[in-house]
Amino acid sequence: MKKILLGTTALVSLFAGAAFAEAPTVTVGGSIDFQAGVAQQKATYETGANSRDGKFANDTRVDVKVAGKADNGLAYGANIRLQADTSSPNDDSGLNADRTFIYVESNAGRVEAGSNLGVAKSMKLDASTFARASGGIDGDWYRYANDDIGGNGVSTYILTPDLPTDAGRTERGDSDNATKVSYYTPRHNGLQLGLGFTPDTGNRGTAQSFTSKSDVGDFGNVWEGGLNYAGKVKQIGVGASLTGEMGHAETNSSLGTEDLLAYAAGLDLTYANFTLGGSYGNWGHTGQAVGEDATQDYWTIGGAYVQGPVGASLTYLSSRRDNNDFYNVSLGADYQLAPGLIPYAEVSFFQLTPDDSTVEKNKGTVFLLGTQLNF
Amino acid sequence: MQRLHTILCTSFLILSLLSACTSTESSSDVEKSYPQAPDDVRRDRGGKLNGEGGLFQLGGNSKKNNSSPSLGVNGYLWRATLDTIAFMPLTSADPFGGVILTDWYEDPMAPNERFKLNVLIMGGALRADGVKVSVFRQVLENKAWREAPIGERIGRELEDKILTRARQLRIEKKAG
């Protein structure tokens, strides 16, 4: 009996360590996105870069992905996204790379470390999650519109369904790839957890990027958390998310600045070829002067339909930040002409209403035609 | 507050390092798929010009990253089975009929006992019932090999390991 048990145990144990080392691979790919955009907005704001109604833009990136597997089953690798534009990249950072990080992955989860998007951005669900074309309410409309309304160059609106560290400070999204460490659990029965830490939202990349711990607008010791669920109830696909972030506000102002504390919750439902979804996000008093008590929140709602190579979506975002109101309705469609070749069209109707009643609001329409090539 | 942050950071780093260690095989209701950046998701759903291999690829086994060769059965199950029983000598492997037969194998750690597997891969879908493993066991008695009993559990455990490996291959291929 013992021999039988030993024998069968030995047989199974021979298969138990089924972790096979795989030689590392380096994959080079990327995308090119060409856009033609026409914007109509208040004449007051058709100045500078917004003085021409019709414009062309080209956004190019090269992705280098390294992936390997050790003998003990540990997966590891790196992702490097290089900007390959003939100008400053879209985030106006002037940097050569947008994201660079390494990762390790095992049965216990995945750890990412580097300049990358964090847990709150990657785990959230909202109407932009299923938006087509350039991304609807989280798309490229804003590159053709003047959103510096009454803000003196500082963003005073919540223009995208993001929490503060992903929405950026003076530019859209300029702190969303601050150097950080993130951990994700495997998905157990549809549920996944994420946790991330960023020492300073103003630091990105090498030691050359180190900034003061008292830079107004930056946050220090930022923790991000996320909970994401993906499953099915009867024939309906259900996706839900809850994300949040907290941190210390860096300031050298005698007025003081409220610390970072924000959260967002989202829900997406899919049935047949249709998807409906929405979200609500609240920034609390993040970044406000101590004693200020103005609302900072947003909500989204939208729907999409996909049939074969064609997809269409209608998405809506409404936000308020320190009595600066914003809304955007975006209708978009795309068509997979061939694998990796996707022409698209999108129209967005937006309005920015500043708190200061002496400042004119900006209301307009942005129409985009574009083609994306992924390789 | 600073000390609390230090403690939390240290705990998080320790947790991260521990998570890098492998553990026992996970149950079948665990998926190892991880979030992507929203713009990556948007781009990936349109497909890629050269498939998952990108513009070009260096290193590794390029054959693994191409689309599966023409098989009569599910390519992931086929490859997972070959990976899982790679240490046993094969007598026959029919990729169209989905049948893999091994020769008798005697583990050096367990002499006077040998095993043989018949693996049947059914259909083109990666399904829990898509692979059937039959295990045969013989023991050496009086210098002759004689059939010996073996529990049904062994066959099911081997099927689970093949299915787990097949899912890993599919996730790796999707992850690019």
Coordinates of C-alpha atoms in Angstrom, one line a residue:
Chain A
M1 CA 0.0 0.0 0.0
K2 CA 2.8 2.3 0.9
K3 CA 4.5 1.6 -2.3
I4 CA 1.3 2.2 -4.2
L5 CA 0.9 5.5 -2.5
L6 CA 4.5 6.4 -3.0
G7 CA 4.3 5.4 -6.6
T8 CA 1.2 7.4 -7.4
T9 CA 2.4 10.3 -5.3
A10 CA 5.7 10.2 -7.2
L11 CA 3.8 10.2 -10.5
V12 CA 1.6 13.2 -9.6
S13 CA 4.6 15.0 -8.1
L14 CA 6.4 14.7 -11.4
F15 CA 3.7 16.8 -12.9
A16 CA 3.3 19.1 -9.8
G17 CA 6.3 21.3 -10.6
A18 CA 4.9 22.0 -14.1
A19 CA 6.7 25.3 -14.2
F20 CA 8.6 25.5 -17.4
A21 CA 11.3 28.1 -18.0
E22 CA 10.7 30.1 -21.2
A23 CA 13.4 32.0 -22.9
P24 CA 12.7 35.8 -22.6
T25 CA 11.1 37.4 -25.7
V26 CA 11.3 41.1 -26.7
T27 CA 8.4 42.3 -28.8
V28 CA 8.4 45.6 -30.6
G29 CA 5.1 47.2 -31.7
G30 CA 3.2 50.4 -31.4
S31 CA 0.6 52.6 -33.0
I32 CA 0.2 55.7 -35.1
D33 CA -3.0 57.8 -34.8
F34 CA -3.7 60.4 -37.4
Q35 CA -6.5 62.9 -36.7
A36 CA -8.2 65.7 -38.5
G37 CA -10.2 67.9 -36.1
V38 CA -12.5 70.8 -36.5
A39 CA -13.6 72.8 -33.5
Q40 CA -16.2 75.5 -33.2
Q41 CA -16.2 77.4 -29.9
K42 CA -16.7 80.9 -28.5
A43 CA -14.7 83.5 -30.4
T44 CA -13.2 84.8 -27.2
Y45 CA -11.3 81.5 -26.8
E46 CA -10.2 81.0 -30.4
T47 CA -6.8 82.3 -29.6
G48 CA -3.2 81.0 -29.7
A49 CA -3.2 77.3 -30.4
N50 CA -7.0 77.4 -30.7
S51 CA -7.1 80.2 -33.3
R52 CA -7.4 77.8 -36.3
D53 CA -10.6 75.8 -36.5
G54 CA -9.3 72.9 -38.6
K55 CA -6.1 71.1 -37.7
F56 CA -4.3 67.8 -38.3
A57 CA -2.5 65.9 -35.6
N58 CA -0.3 62.8 -35.5
D59 CA 0.4 60.8 -32.4
T60 CA 3.0 57.9 -32.6
R61 CA 4.3 55.6 -30.0
V62 CA 6.6 52.5 -30.0
D63 CA 6.0 49.8 -27.4
V64 CA 8.8 47.5 -26.4
K65 CA 7.7 44.5 -24.3
V66 CA 10.0 42.1 -22.5
A67 CA 8.5 38.8 -21.2
G68 CA 10.2 35.8 -19.7
K69 CA 9.5 33.0 -17.3
A70 CA 11.9 31.5 -14.7
D71 CA 12.3 27.8 -13.9
N72 CA 10.3 28.2 -10.7
G73 CA 7.3 29.6 -12.7
L74 CA 7.9 33.2 -11.9
A75 CA 6.9 35.4 -14.9
Y76 CA 8.8 38.7 -15.3
G77 CA 9.3 41.4 -17.8
A78 CA 9.1 45.1 -18.7
N79 CA 7.1 47.5 -20.8
I80 CA 8.6 50.6 -22.3
R81 CA 6.4 53.0 -24.3
L82 CA 8.5 55.4 -26.3
Q83 CA 7.2 58.6 -27.8
A84 CA 8.0 58.8 -31.5
D85 CA 6.5 62.2 -32.4
T86 CA 8.0 65.0 -34.4
S87 CA 7.0 67.3 -31.6
S88 CA 6.5 67.2 -27.8
P89 CA 4.2 64.3 -26.9
N90 CA 0.5 64.8 -26.2
D91 CA 1.0 65.1 -22.4
D92 CA 3.4 68.0 -23.2
S93 CA 6.0 66.4 -21.0
G94 CA 8.7 66.7 -23.7
L95 CA 10.0 63.3 -22.6
N96 CA 11.1 60.4 -24.7
A97 CA 9.1 57.8 -22.9
D98 CA 5.6 57.8 -21.6
R99 CA 5.7 54.7 -19.4
T100 CA 8.5 52.4 -18.3
F101 CA 8.1 49.7 -15.7
I102 CA 9.1 46.2 -14.7
Y103 CA 6.8 43.5 -13.4
V104 CA 6.9 40.1 -11.7
E105 CA 4.0 37.8 -11.7
S106 CA 3.3 34.6 -9.8
N107 CA 0.3 32.7 -8.5
A108 CA 0.1 35.3 -5.7
G109 CA -0.4 38.2 -8.1
R110 CA 1.5 40.8 -10.1
V111 CA 3.8 43.6 -8.9
E112 CA 4.5 46.5 -11.2
A113 CA 7.2 49.1 -10.4
G114 CA 8.1 52.2 -12.4
S115 CA 6.6 55.1 -14.2
N116 CA 3.2 53.8 -15.0
L117 CA -0.5 54.3 -14.5
G118 CA -1.7 53.4 -11.0
V119 CA -4.4 51.2 -9.5
A120 CA -7.1 53.8 -9.5
K121 CA -6.8 54.5 -13.3
S122 CA -6.3 50.9 -14.4
M123 CA -9.1 49.3 -12.3
K124 CA -11.8 52.0 -12.7
L125 CA -15.0 51.4 -14.7
D126 CA -17.0 54.3 -16.1
A127 CA -18.7 55.3 -19.3
S128 CA -15.3 55.9 -21.0
T129 CA -14.4 52.3 -20.4
F130 CA -16.5 51.2 -23.4
A131 CA -16.4 54.4 -25.4
R132 CA -15.4 54.0 -29.1
A133 CA -13.5 56.1 -31.5
S134 CA -10.8 58.2 -29.7
G135 CA -12.4 57.5 -26.3
G136 CA -15.5 59.6 -26.0
I137 CA -15.6 61.6 -22.8
D138 CA -12.0 60.5 -22.2
G139 CA -10.9 61.0 -25.8
D140 CA -9.0 63.5 -27.7
W141 CA -11.7 66.3 -28.1
Y142 CA -9.9 68.5 -25.6
R143 CA -6.8 68.8 -27.8
Y144 CA -8.8 70.9 -30.1
A145 CA -10.7 73.0 -27.6
N146 CA -9.7 75.8 -25.2
D147 CA -10.3 74.5 -21.6
D148 CA -8.3 77.3 -20.0
I149 CA -11.4 79.2 -18.9
G150 CA -10.8 81.5 -16.0
G151 CA -8.1 79.3 -14.7
N152 CA -5.0 81.3 -15.6
G153 CA -3.3 78.2 -16.9
V154 CA -4.2 76.0 -14.0
S155 CA -6.8 73.3 -14.6
T156 CA -9.9 74.2 -12.6
Y157 CA -12.3 71.7 -14.2
I158 CA -12.7 68.0 -13.9
L159 CA -12.5 67.2 -17.6
T160 CA -12.2 63.4 -17.5
P161 CA -13.6 60.7 -15.2
D162 CA -10.4 60.5 -13.2
L163 CA -9.3 60.9 -9.6
P164 CA -6.9 63.8 -8.8
T165 CA -3.6 62.1 -9.4
D166 CA -4.7 60.9 -12.9
A167 CA -6.4 64.2 -13.8
G168 CA -3.2 66.1 -13.6
R169 CA -2.2 69.5 -12.2
T170 CA -1.3 72.1 -14.7
E171 CA -1.7 69.7 -17.7
R172 CA -4.0 66.8 -18.2
G173 CA -2.6 63.7 -16.9
D174 CA 0.9 64.9 -16.2
S175 CA 1.1 63.1 -12.8
D176 CA -0.7 59.9 -13.9
N177 CA 2.6 58.1 -14.6
A178 CA 4.6 59.3 -11.5
T179 CA 7.0 56.6 -10.3
K180 CA 5.1 54.1 -8.2
V181 CA 4.7 50.5 -7.1
S182 CA 1.5 48.6 -7.6
Y183 CA 0.3 45.2 -6.7
Y184 CA -2.7 43.3 -8.1
T185 CA -4.2 40.0 -6.9
P186 CA -5.3 37.3 -9.3
R187 CA -9.0 37.4 -10.0
H188 CA -10.8 35.1 -7.5
N189 CA -14.4 34.3 -8.5
G190 CA -14.4 37.5 -10.6
L191 CA -13.0 39.8 -7.8
Q192 CA -9.6 41.5 -8.0
L193 CA -7.9 43.8 -5.5
G194 CA -5.2 46.4 -6.2
L195 CA -2.9 48.5 -4.0
G196 CA -0.3 51.1 -5.0
F197 CA 2.1 53.6 -3.5
T198 CA 3.6 56.8 -4.9
P199 CA 6.1 58.7 -2.8
D200 CA 5.7 61.9 -4.8
T201 CA 3.3 62.6 -7.7
G202 CA 5.8 65.1 -9.0
N203 CA 8.6 62.5 -9.5
R204 CA 8.7 60.5 -12.7
G205 CA 11.5 58.5 -14.1
T206 CA 15.2 58.9 -13.0
A207 CA 16.7 60.7 -10.1
Q208 CA 16.9 63.8 -12.3
S209 CA 13.1 64.2 -11.7
F210 CA 13.3 64.4 -8.0
T211 CA 11.3 67.4 -6.8
S212 CA 10.8 69.3 -3.6
K213 CA 8.4 67.8 -1.0
S214 CA 6.7 71.2 -1.0
D215 CA 5.6 71.7 -4.6
V216 CA 2.1 73.2 -4.6
G217 CA -0.2 70.9 -6.5
D218 CA 1.8 67.7 -5.9
F219 CA 0.9 65.0 -3.3
G220 CA 3.2 62.9 -1.3
N221 CA 3.0 59.4 0.2
V222 CA 0.0 58.6 -2.0
W223 CA -1.8 55.3 -1.5
E224 CA -4.2 54.0 -4.2
G225 CA -6.6 51.1 -3.7
G226 CA -8.9 49.4 -6.1
L227 CA -11.6 46.7 -6.1
N228 CA -12.8 45.3 -9.4
Y229 CA -15.4 42.7 -10.2
A230 CA -16.1 41.0 -13.5
G231 CA -18.8 38.3 -13.8
K232 CA -22.0 37.2 -15.3
V233 CA -25.5 37.1 -13.9
K234 CA -27.7 35.0 -16.1
Q235 CA -26.9 36.3 -19.6
I236 CA -25.8 39.8 -18.4
G237 CA -22.2 40.6 -18.0
V238 CA -21.5 42.7 -14.9
G239 CA -18.6 44.8 -14.1
A240 CA -18.1 46.9 -11.0
S241 CA -15.3 49.0 -9.5
L242 CA -14.5 50.9 -6.4
T243 CA -11.3 52.9 -6.4
G244 CA -9.8 55.5 -4.1
E245 CA -6.6 57.4 -3.3
M246 CA -5.3 59.3 -0.3
G247 CA -2.1 61.3 0.3
H248 CA -0.5 64.3 1.8
A249 CA -0.8 67.7 0.0
E250 CA 2.5 69.4 -0.7
T251 CA 2.3 73.1 -0.1
N252 CA 4.4 76.0 0.7
S253 CA 1.4 78.3 1.1
S254 CA 0.5 79.8 4.5
L255 CA -3.1 79.1 3.5
G256 CA -2.6 75.4 3.7
T257 CA -3.9 72.8 1.3
E258 CA -6.3 70.0 2.0
D259 CA -4.9 66.5 1.7
L260 CA -5.8 64.0 -1.1
L261 CA -8.8 61.9 -0.4
A262 CA -11.0 60.8 -3.3
Y263 CA -13.0 57.9 -4.5
A264 CA -15.0 56.6 -7.5
A265 CA -17.5 53.9 -8.1
G266 CA -18.5 52.5 -11.4
L267 CA -20.8 49.9 -12.9
D268 CA -21.0 48.4 -16.5
L269 CA -23.6 46.0 -17.8
T270 CA -23.3 44.1 -21.0
Y271 CA -26.1 42.1 -22.8
A272 CA -25.7 40.7 -26.3
N273 CA -23.9 43.5 -28.2
F274 CA -25.0 46.3 -25.9
T275 CA -23.2 47.9 -23.0
L276 CA -24.6 50.4 -20.5
G277 CA -22.6 51.9 -17.7
G278 CA -21.8 54.9 -15.5
S279 CA -19.9 56.1 -12.5
Y280 CA -19.6 58.6 -9.8
G281 CA -16.5 60.2 -8.5
N282 CA -15.9 62.5 -5.6
W283 CA -12.7 64.4 -4.9
G284 CA -13.7 65.6 -1.4
H285 CA -11.7 68.7 -0.5
T286 CA -8.6 67.6 -2.3
G287 CA -6.2 70.4 -3.0
Q288 CA -8.6 73.1 -1.7
A289 CA -7.5 75.8 0.7
V290 CA -8.3 74.9 4.3
G291 CA -11.8 76.0 5.1
E292 CA -13.0 76.0 1.5
D293 CA -16.1 73.9 1.2
A294 CA -17.0 73.7 -2.5
T295 CA -18.1 70.5 -4.2
Q296 CA -15.6 68.5 -6.4
D297 CA -17.3 65.6 -8.1
Y298 CA -18.3 64.1 -11.4
W299 CA -20.6 61.5 -12.9
T300 CA -20.7 59.6 -16.2
I301 CA -23.3 57.6 -18.1
G302 CA -23.2 56.1 -21.5
G303 CA -23.9 53.2 -23.8
A304 CA -22.2 51.3 -26.6
Y305 CA -23.1 48.9 -29.4
V306 CA -20.6 46.6 -31.1
Q307 CA -21.5 44.4 -34.1
G308 CA -18.5 42.6 -35.7
P309 CA -15.9 45.2 -36.8
V310 CA -18.2 48.2 -36.1
G311 CA -18.6 49.9 -32.8
A312 CA -20.5 53.0 -31.7
S313 CA -21.0 54.8 -28.4
L314 CA -22.7 57.7 -26.7
T315 CA -21.1 59.0 -23.5
Y316 CA -21.8 61.9 -21.1
L317 CA -19.7 63.5 -18.4
S318 CA -20.8 66.2 -15.9
S319 CA -18.5 67.6 -13.3
R320 CA -18.3 70.4 -10.8
R321 CA -15.1 71.7 -9.2
D322 CA -15.1 74.7 -7.0
N323 CA -18.3 75.9 -8.8
N324 CA -16.6 75.5 -12.2
D325 CA -19.0 73.4 -14.2
F326 CA -18.3 71.2 -17.1
Y327 CA -20.2 68.8 -19.3
N328 CA -19.4 66.8 -22.4
V329 CA -21.5 64.7 -24.7
S330 CA -19.6 62.5 -27.1
L331 CA -20.8 60.4 -30.0
G332 CA -18.3 58.2 -31.7
A333 CA -18.0 55.2 -34.0
D334 CA -15.1 53.1 -35.4
Y335 CA -14.7 50.4 -37.9
Q336 CA -12.0 47.7 -38.0
L337 CA -11.2 47.9 -41.7
A338 CA -8.4 45.3 -41.3
P339 CA -6.5 43.9 -38.2
G340 CA -4.9 46.9 -36.7
L341 CA -6.4 49.5 -39.0
I342 CA -9.3 51.4 -37.4
P343 CA -10.8 54.5 -39.0
Y344 CA -13.1 56.4 -36.6
A345 CA -15.3 59.5 -36.3
E346 CA -16.3 61.4 -33.2
V347 CA -18.3 64.5 -32.3
S348 CA -18.2 66.1 -28.9
F349 CA -20.4 68.8 -27.5
F350 CA -18.9 70.6 -24.5
Q351 CA -19.4 73.5 -22.2
L352 CA -17.2 75.0 -19.6
T353 CA -18.9 77.4 -17.2
P354 CA -16.5 79.2 -14.8
D355 CA -17.4 80.2 -11.2
D356 CA -16.4 83.8 -12.0
S357 CA -19.5 85.2 -13.6
T358 CA -17.5 87.9 -15.3
V359 CA -15.6 85.3 -17.3
E360 CA -17.4 84.1 -20.4
K361 CA -18.2 80.4 -20.6
N362 CA -16.9 78.4 -23.5
K363 CA -19.3 76.2 -25.4
G364 CA -18.5 74.4 -28.5
T365 CA -18.3 71.3 -30.8
V366 CA -15.3 69.3 -31.8
F367 CA -15.5 66.9 -34.8
L368 CA -12.8 64.4 -35.3
L369 CA -12.0 62.1 -38.1
G370 CA -9.1 59.8 -37.6
T371 CA -7.3 56.5 -38.4
Q372 CA -5.3 54.4 -36.1
L373 CA -2.8 51.8 -37.1
N374 CA -1.7 49.3 -34.5
F375 CA 1.3 47.0 -35.1
Chain B
M1 CA 2.2 60.1 10.7
Q2 CA 5.7 59.7 9.1
R3 CA 6.3 56.5 11.1
L4 CA 2.9 55.1 10.0
H5 CA 3.8 55.8 6.4
T6 CA 7.2 54.1 6.9
I7 CA 5.5 51.1 8.4
L8 CA 2.9 50.9 5.6
C9 CA 5.6 51.2 2.9
T10 CA 7.8 48.5 4.5
S11 CA 4.8 46.2 4.8
F12 CA 3.8 46.8 1.2
L13 CA 7.3 46.1 -0.1
I14 CA 7.5 42.9 2.0
L15 CA 4.1 41.9 0.6
S16 CA 5.3 42.7 -2.9
L17 CA 8.4 40.5 -2.5
L18 CA 6.5 37.7 -1.0
S19 CA 4.0 37.8 -3.9
A20 CA 6.9 37.2 -6.2
C21 CA 7.4 33.7 -4.7
T22 CA 5.6 30.9 -6.4
S23 CA 3.0 29.0 -4.5
T24 CA 1.0 25.8 -5.0
E25 CA -1.2 25.5 -8.0
S26 CA -4.2 27.8 -7.8
S27 CA -7.8 26.5 -8.0
S28 CA -9.6 26.6 -11.3
D29 CA -11.7 29.6 -10.4
V30 CA -8.7 31.9 -10.2
E31 CA -7.8 33.9 -13.3
K32 CA -4.4 35.5 -13.7
S33 CA -5.4 38.4 -15.8
Y34 CA -4.4 41.9 -14.8
P35 CA -5.6 45.4 -15.5
Q36 CA -4.4 47.3 -18.6
A37 CA -4.3 51.0 -19.1
P38 CA -7.6 52.2 -20.6
D39 CA -5.9 53.5 -23.7
D40 CA -4.1 50.2 -24.2
V41 CA -7.5 48.4 -23.9
R42 CA -8.9 50.8 -26.5
R43 CA -6.1 50.2 -28.9
D44 CA -5.9 46.4 -28.4
R45 CA -9.6 45.8 -29.3
G46 CA -8.8 46.9 -32.8
G47 CA -6.3 44.1 -33.3
K48 CA -2.8 44.5 -34.6
L49 CA -1.3 44.5 -38.1
N50 CA 1.1 41.6 -37.4
G51 CA -0.9 39.9 -34.7
E52 CA 0.3 39.4 -31.2
G53 CA 3.9 39.2 -32.4
G54 CA 4.1 42.9 -33.0
L55 CA 6.3 44.5 -35.6
F56 CA 9.0 41.9 -34.9
Q57 CA 10.1 39.7 -32.0
L58 CA 13.4 38.6 -30.7
G59 CA 14.3 35.6 -28.6
G60 CA 11.9 33.0 -27.1
N61 CA 10.2 30.5 -29.3
S62 CA 8.6 32.4 -32.1
K63 CA 6.5 29.4 -33.1
K64 CA 4.7 29.6 -29.8
N65 CA 3.7 33.2 -30.6
N66 CA 2.3 32.5 -34.1
S67 CA -1.3 31.3 -34.5
S68 CA -1.7 27.7 -33.7
P69 CA -0.9 25.2 -36.4
S70 CA -3.7 23.4 -38.1
L71 CA -4.8 20.8 -35.5
G72 CA -7.9 18.8 -35.3
V73 CA -8.2 19.6 -31.6
N74 CA -7.7 22.6 -29.3
G75 CA -4.2 23.9 -29.7
Y76 CA -3.8 24.9 -26.1
L77 CA -4.8 21.5 -24.7
W78 CA -2.5 19.8 -27.2
R79 CA 0.5 21.9 -26.3
A80 CA -0.3 21.7 -22.6
T81 CA -0.5 17.9 -22.7
L82 CA 2.8 17.7 -24.4
D83 CA 4.4 20.1 -21.9
T84 CA 2.9 18.2 -18.9
I85 CA 4.0 14.7 -20.0
A86 CA 7.2 15.7 -21.6
F87 CA 9.4 13.5 -19.4
M88 CA 7.6 10.3 -20.5
P89 CA 8.5 8.6 -23.8
L90 CA 5.8 8.9 -26.4
T91 CA 4.6 6.0 -28.5
S92 CA 2.1 7.9 -30.6
A93 CA 0.9 11.5 -31.0
D94 CA -2.0 12.2 -33.4
P95 CA -2.8 16.0 -33.6
F96 CA -5.8 15.5 -35.7
G97 CA -7.4 12.7 -33.8
G98 CA -6.3 14.3 -30.5
V99 CA -4.7 11.1 -29.1
I100 CA -1.4 10.9 -27.3
L101 CA -0.1 7.5 -26.1
T102 CA 3.0 7.2 -23.9
D103 CA 5.2 4.2 -23.5
W104 CA 5.7 2.6 -20.1
Y105 CA 7.7 4.8 -17.8
E106 CA 9.5 3.7 -14.6
D107 CA 10.4 6.5 -12.2
P108 CA 13.9 6.0 -10.8
M109 CA 12.6 7.1 -7.4
A110 CA 10.0 4.3 -7.4
P111 CA 11.5 1.2 -8.9
N112 CA 9.5 -2.0 -9.8
E113 CA 6.5 0.2 -10.7
R114 CA 5.7 1.7 -14.0
F115 CA 3.0 3.9 -15.6
K116 CA 1.5 4.5 -19.0
L117 CA -0.8 7.2 -20.1
N118 CA -3.5 7.4 -22.8
V119 CA -4.6 11.0 -23.3
L120 CA -7.6 11.9 -25.4
I121 CA -8.2 15.6 -26.4
M122 CA -11.8 16.1 -27.5
G123 CA -13.0 18.9 -29.6
G124 CA -11.6 22.3 -30.5
A125 CA -12.7 24.2 -27.4
L126 CA -10.7 24.7 -24.2
R127 CA -13.2 23.1 -21.9
A128 CA -12.9 21.4 -18.5
D129 CA -14.2 18.2 -20.1
G130 CA -12.0 18.5 -23.2
V131 CA -9.2 16.2 -22.0
K132 CA -9.5 12.6 -20.8
V133 CA -6.5 10.9 -19.2
S134 CA -6.4 7.1 -18.6
V135 CA -3.6 5.9 -16.4
F136 CA -2.3 2.3 -16.4
R137 CA 0.0 0.9 -13.7
Q138 CA 2.1 -2.2 -13.5
V139 CA 4.2 -3.6 -10.7
L140 CA 7.1 -6.0 -11.0
E141 CA 6.3 -9.3 -9.3
N142 CA 8.5 -12.4 -9.7
K143 CA 10.3 -10.8 -12.6
A144 CA 7.1 -10.2 -14.5
W145 CA 5.1 -7.0 -14.9
R146 CA 1.5 -7.4 -13.7
E147 CA -1.4 -5.0 -13.9
A148 CA -2.0 -3.2 -10.7
P149 CA -4.9 -1.0 -9.5
I150 CA -4.7 2.8 -9.5
G151 CA -7.2 5.3 -8.1
E152 CA -9.4 7.3 -10.5
R153 CA -8.2 10.4 -8.7
I154 CA -4.8 10.3 -10.4
G155 CA -6.4 10.6 -13.9
R156 CA -8.5 13.6 -12.8
E157 CA -5.5 15.3 -11.1
L158 CA -3.5 14.9 -14.3
E159 CA -6.4 16.4 -16.3
D160 CA -6.5 19.4 -14.0
K161 CA -2.8 20.0 -14.5
I162 CA -3.2 19.9 -18.2
L163 CA -6.1 22.3 -18.1
T164 CA -4.2 24.7 -15.8
R165 CA -1.3 24.7 -18.2
A166 CA -3.6 25.2 -21.2
R167 CA -5.1 28.3 -19.5
Q168 CA -1.7 29.6 -18.7
L169 CA -0.7 29.3 -22.4
R170 CA -3.9 31.1 -23.5
I171 CA -3.4 33.9 -21.0
E172 CA 0.3 34.3 -22.1
K173 CA -0.8 34.4 -25.7
K174 CA -3.4 37.1 -25.0
A175 CA -1.0 39.1 -22.9
G176 CA 1.3 39.2 -25.9

